[in-house]
């Protein structure tokens, strides 16, 4: 059962003054009679003024948002998903499921506008600056996690709403300490300070614990290096500490996740870390070992709505389709379409929730940036190309290039040259990738990189991309505008949402920070007040760490594991 232990608002959100004001005691029978007359008179006047034969909401929807009204804010990020990823996923699914050409994804039905994504120091943002723009409503530099361009902590929408008495949650498929979830729940100068991010997320910073529910990957930065899979530089085991001192309940695998009963059996705060690093790509995911994003979302929505059932505040939930970005970095179209479709399934859970809940709820979904410079056409001939594109090729691939590169690397350690040749052709290319028309030159390229899975995956992915005539222009991010989607059950929020910039809406083309401002406006949040409260947060790396960042670049783990 969900437990409500801390619904007391700490800042803003005047929830109680009306209900708590004591009824004045009246003395004597005379005042008693006049009291009753007053009550009756007020009742009649009230009836005449407010009586309306049809329900108020049906004939006369409230057109302005009431920031104090109980609400749920669901903010959804498709990391690295640009417009071409949607074209790819849509055409792929039409082919795979034999659907008509007018079949679209669920998310397609909720398109509202588009977002410009630049950061304070580059037209091409990274996920840290991208998420900080949403969380703090300000532009910061690439690598910045919940800090402004002067490296000062900035209050986030998650923190502001927690202080108002909302419950809060983070659901991702990457490490929970990765840039997007981190930017809502921590403050550090560089995204690779993931040990410190984990501490903030559990409440070791001036605000104390601000997150009620965590689901995703990333045990790594909660465990000491001495434990297999751990990577903390200090000797702390935050998972033990959180349970012993912090009162968190913990789930660390599929069996324990299933005991949550789709969110009906959750004790908050909940720390759910389901993988050491990232949860595998959906195309590789063993559903007996890892839940899908949609399953995680279901747990979060149920648990948070149960926890806020009797509260006059709702919840804030961040949901991220984190690894659309990784498939972009890997230039892996077969993995990416499955990531987009897995996100679309999670999006359907959110829509279903909004349609069923009584609480005013809005979901906003957007990307921090595009990844890969994906194009749904590619010139594969020396002369002017035919107008062709074959998403059906992606249906034959049963695994990501990353998975297959590691599969091949571990096979070759226990096999001779002939066996490796046979394995490359029959197991990897024919069986796993569904490709029979491979060329000797491609086999040579595979063998050349066989000891280097980080490069081999690009060789394998290009074999697929080339045949489907899918283009990639970078292993990094691009500056193309990304889409904004939204859905709400509230006429007032809808009225504001489908409005132009001048009225604070999200219709049309926007700067990414305006999405943050929208969430601030509809909840009456004062982020600058929160900024003051988090100013003493420890956010700078020590000298040794700073030097390692300077040597390795700001992208830290993302750089190493995905490029
Ligand atoms: C609910 O969760 C607890 C662990 O927190 C577990 O012991 C119990 O079996 C679960 N109940 C159900 C019905 O799964
Ligand atoms: C946009 O906002 C203005 C000002 O609040 C309001 O009068 C108008 O009805 C809104 N337009 C739409 C399309 O909701
Ligand atoms: Zn990225």
Short mmCIF file of N, CA, C and O and ligand atoms in Angstrom, two decimals, residues 63-64 491-500 502-505 507, ligand 2:
data_model
loop_
_atom_site.label_atom_id
_atom_site.label_comp_id
_atom_site.label_asym_id
_atom_site.label_seq_id
_atom_site.Cartn_x
_atom_site.Cartn_y
_atom_site.Cartn_z
N UNK A 63 -11.98 28.65 -18.27
CA UNK A 63 -11.04 28.91 -19.35
C UNK A 63 -9.67 29.37 -18.88
O UNK A 63 -8.75 29.42 -19.65
N UNK A 64 -9.56 29.73 -17.60
CA UNK A 64 -8.22 30.09 -17.13
C UNK A 64 -7.75 29.08 -16.10
O UNK A 64 -8.53 28.58 -15.29
N UNK A 491 -10.10 21.47 -19.50
CA UNK A 491 -10.39 22.50 -20.51
C UNK A 491 -9.55 23.75 -20.32
O UNK A 491 -9.12 24.37 -21.29
N UNK A 492 -9.28 24.12 -19.07
CA UNK A 492 -8.50 25.34 -18.81
C UNK A 492 -7.06 25.18 -19.28
O UNK A 492 -6.50 26.07 -19.94
N UNK A 493 -6.46 24.05 -18.96
CA UNK A 493 -5.06 23.83 -19.39
C UNK A 493 -5.01 23.72 -20.91
O UNK A 493 -4.11 24.25 -21.56
N UNK A 494 -6.02 23.06 -21.48
CA UNK A 494 -6.06 22.91 -22.93
C UNK A 494 -6.13 24.28 -23.61
O UNK A 494 -5.44 24.53 -24.61
N UNK A 495 -6.92 25.13 -23.06
CA UNK A 495 -7.07 26.48 -23.60
C UNK A 495 -5.73 27.22 -23.62
O UNK A 495 -5.40 27.91 -24.58
N UNK A 496 -4.96 27.04 -22.56
CA UNK A 496 -3.66 27.70 -22.50
C UNK A 496 -2.64 27.01 -23.42
O UNK A 496 -1.88 27.67 -24.13
N UNK A 497 -2.68 25.69 -23.40
CA UNK A 497 -1.75 24.88 -24.20
C UNK A 497 -1.83 25.20 -25.69
O UNK A 497 -0.83 25.45 -26.35
N UNK A 498 -3.05 25.20 -26.20
CA UNK A 498 -3.25 25.43 -27.64
C UNK A 498 -3.32 26.91 -27.93
O UNK A 498 -4.17 27.38 -28.66
N UNK A 499 -2.43 27.65 -27.35
CA UNK A 499 -2.40 29.08 -27.52
C UNK A 499 -1.00 29.45 -27.98
O UNK A 499 -0.06 28.69 -27.85
N UNK A 500 -0.84 30.64 -28.52
CA UNK A 500 0.45 31.04 -29.05
C UNK A 500 1.35 31.57 -27.94
O UNK A 500 0.91 31.84 -26.83
N UNK A 502 2.53 34.34 -27.16
CA UNK A 502 2.15 35.58 -26.48
C UNK A 502 1.29 35.30 -25.25
O UNK A 502 1.33 36.04 -24.28
N UNK A 503 0.52 34.21 -25.28
CA UNK A 503 -0.34 33.87 -24.14
C UNK A 503 0.27 32.72 -23.33
O UNK A 503 -0.42 32.09 -22.54
N UNK A 504 1.55 32.43 -23.54
CA UNK A 504 2.21 31.38 -22.75
C UNK A 504 1.84 29.98 -23.15
O UNK A 504 2.05 29.03 -22.39
N UNK A 505 1.28 29.80 -24.36
CA UNK A 505 0.90 28.47 -24.81
C UNK A 505 2.05 27.74 -25.49
O UNK A 505 3.18 28.25 -25.55
N UNK A 507 1.49 26.12 -28.68
CA UNK A 507 1.20 25.97 -30.10
C UNK A 507 2.30 26.69 -30.90
O UNK A 507 2.74 27.76 -30.51
C1 LIG B 2 -5.54 32.31 -25.79
O1 LIG B 2 -5.39 33.08 -24.61
C2 LIG B 2 -6.20 34.23 -24.59
C3 LIG B 2 -5.80 35.06 -23.38
O2 LIG B 2 -5.82 34.30 -22.21
C4 LIG B 2 -7.67 33.80 -24.59
O3 LIG B 2 -8.51 34.93 -24.62
C5 LIG B 2 -7.96 32.95 -25.83
O4 LIG B 2 -9.25 32.43 -25.78
C6 LIG B 2 -6.96 31.79 -25.93
N1 LIG B 2 -7.08 31.13 -27.22
C7 LIG B 2 -7.30 29.81 -27.36
C8 LIG B 2 -7.29 29.28 -28.75
O5 LIG B 2 -7.51 29.11 -26.43
#
